[in-house]
Short mmCIF file of C-alpha atoms in Angstrom, two decimals:
data_model
loop_
_atom_site.label_atom_id
_atom_site.label_comp_id
_atom_site.label_asym_id
_atom_site.label_seq_id
_atom_site.Cartn_x
_atom_site.Cartn_y
_atom_site.Cartn_z
CA MET A 52 20.19 -52.42 53.28
CA ILE A 53 23.45 -50.35 51.13
CA GLU A 54 22.97 -50.56 47.55
CA ALA A 55 26.46 -51.15 45.82
CA VAL A 56 26.94 -50.75 42.12
CA PHE A 57 29.58 -53.27 41.16
CA GLN A 58 31.53 -52.62 37.14
CA ALA A 59 34.09 -55.28 36.29
CA VAL A 60 36.90 -53.98 34.94
CA PRO A 61 39.85 -56.39 32.72
CA ILE A 62 42.88 -55.97 32.77
CA LEU A 63 44.47 -57.03 29.39
CA ARG A 64 48.30 -57.41 28.65
CA ILE A 65 49.73 -55.18 25.86
CA PHE A 66 53.04 -55.48 24.97
CA ASP A 67 53.56 -52.26 22.46
CA VAL A 68 51.63 -48.72 23.66
CA ASP A 69 51.63 -47.73 20.31
CA LYS A 70 50.08 -50.86 18.99
CA ALA A 71 47.76 -50.97 21.39
CA LYS A 72 46.41 -47.48 21.14
CA GLN A 73 46.27 -48.17 17.35
CA PHE A 74 43.64 -51.18 18.08
CA TYR A 75 41.64 -49.63 21.06
CA VAL A 76 41.62 -45.97 19.91
CA GLY A 77 42.40 -45.95 16.07
CA TRP A 78 39.88 -48.69 15.03
CA LEU A 79 37.62 -49.65 17.80
CA GLY A 80 36.96 -46.09 18.51
CA PHE A 81 38.07 -46.24 22.49
CA GLN A 82 39.22 -42.91 24.20
CA VAL A 83 42.38 -43.12 26.28
CA ASP A 84 41.52 -41.60 29.65
CA TRP A 85 44.73 -41.93 31.38
CA GLU A 86 48.71 -43.26 31.41
CA TYR A 87 50.71 -44.07 34.18
CA ARG A 88 54.92 -45.33 34.24
CA PHE A 89 56.42 -45.32 37.29
CA GLU A 90 59.35 -43.82 35.75
CA THR A 91 60.08 -42.44 32.27
CA ASN A 92 61.01 -45.93 31.01
CA ALA A 93 59.02 -47.84 32.99
CA PRO A 94 55.86 -49.92 31.34
CA VAL A 95 52.83 -48.28 30.88
CA TYR A 96 49.34 -49.07 33.09
CA MET A 97 46.91 -46.69 31.27
CA GLN A 98 43.27 -46.59 31.16
CA VAL A 99 40.71 -46.53 28.06
CA SER A 100 36.96 -46.49 27.76
CA LYS A 101 34.35 -46.07 25.30
CA LYS A 102 30.40 -45.25 26.40
CA SER A 103 30.53 -47.42 29.96
CA LEU A 104 33.09 -50.01 28.63
CA VAL A 105 36.35 -49.35 30.54
CA LEU A 106 39.29 -51.60 30.18
CA HIS A 107 42.99 -51.34 31.88
CA LEU A 108 46.23 -52.32 29.93
CA SER A 109 49.25 -52.73 30.94
CA GLU A 110 52.32 -53.58 29.71
CA HIS A 111 53.67 -55.40 33.19
CA HIS A 112 54.47 -58.62 32.62
CA GLY A 113 52.86 -59.47 36.22
CA ASP A 114 49.09 -58.28 35.65
CA CYS A 115 47.50 -60.56 33.70
CA CYS A 116 48.41 -63.52 31.35
CA PRO A 117 48.25 -62.84 27.14
CA GLY A 118 45.59 -64.15 25.14
CA SER A 119 43.07 -63.35 28.11
CA THR A 120 39.00 -63.15 26.61
CA VAL A 121 36.69 -60.83 27.36
CA LEU A 122 32.76 -61.10 26.95
CA VAL A 123 31.64 -57.58 26.08
CA LEU A 124 27.59 -57.15 25.76
CA THR A 125 26.48 -54.94 23.06
CA THR A 126 22.88 -53.40 21.75
CA GLU A 127 23.35 -52.40 18.12
CA ILE A 128 25.81 -55.00 17.14
CA ASP A 129 25.15 -54.68 13.33
CA SER A 130 25.67 -51.01 13.88
CA LEU A 131 28.76 -51.70 15.75
CA HIS A 132 30.15 -53.99 12.87
CA ARG A 133 29.87 -51.58 10.21
CA GLU A 134 31.33 -48.80 12.14
CA ILE A 135 34.13 -50.28 12.79
CA MET A 136 34.97 -51.90 9.23
CA ALA A 137 34.76 -48.65 7.79
CA ARG A 138 38.12 -47.94 9.54
CA ASP A 139 41.20 -48.87 8.06
CA TYR A 140 43.17 -51.63 10.51
CA PRO A 141 44.91 -54.38 8.43
CA TYR A 142 45.29 -56.90 10.68
CA GLN A 143 41.47 -57.70 11.65
CA ARG A 144 38.25 -58.17 9.64
CA PRO A 145 35.75 -59.51 11.80
CA GLY A 146 32.37 -61.13 10.64
CA ILE A 147 29.42 -61.51 12.91
CA GLU A 148 27.82 -65.04 13.65
CA MET A 149 25.01 -66.50 16.31
CA ALA A 150 26.65 -68.56 18.84
CA PRO A 151 24.97 -71.89 19.31
CA TRP A 152 23.02 -70.42 22.61
CA ASN A 153 21.41 -67.63 20.24
CA ALA A 154 23.13 -65.02 20.92
#
């Protein structure tokens, strides 16, 4: 039997590549792995990652729906929260809440 490895990579809609980089790279601490445009002024399709978490971000209107939700499982949530809250990002100030299913 072949032992396959699977990894889901969500595609998230973005509307402004500079604001997306400010959020994902500047605030959440991702790195840009690559960016692609079909031509100079075309919408961007890019990959960002942080450790083993990989996201694709797309300005293309047909790739995905705005407002999608992605559940990311992590450990060290308190440390991660402190890390991102120490960075200056005026649009988000999230807290940590226990979910009804104890997660």
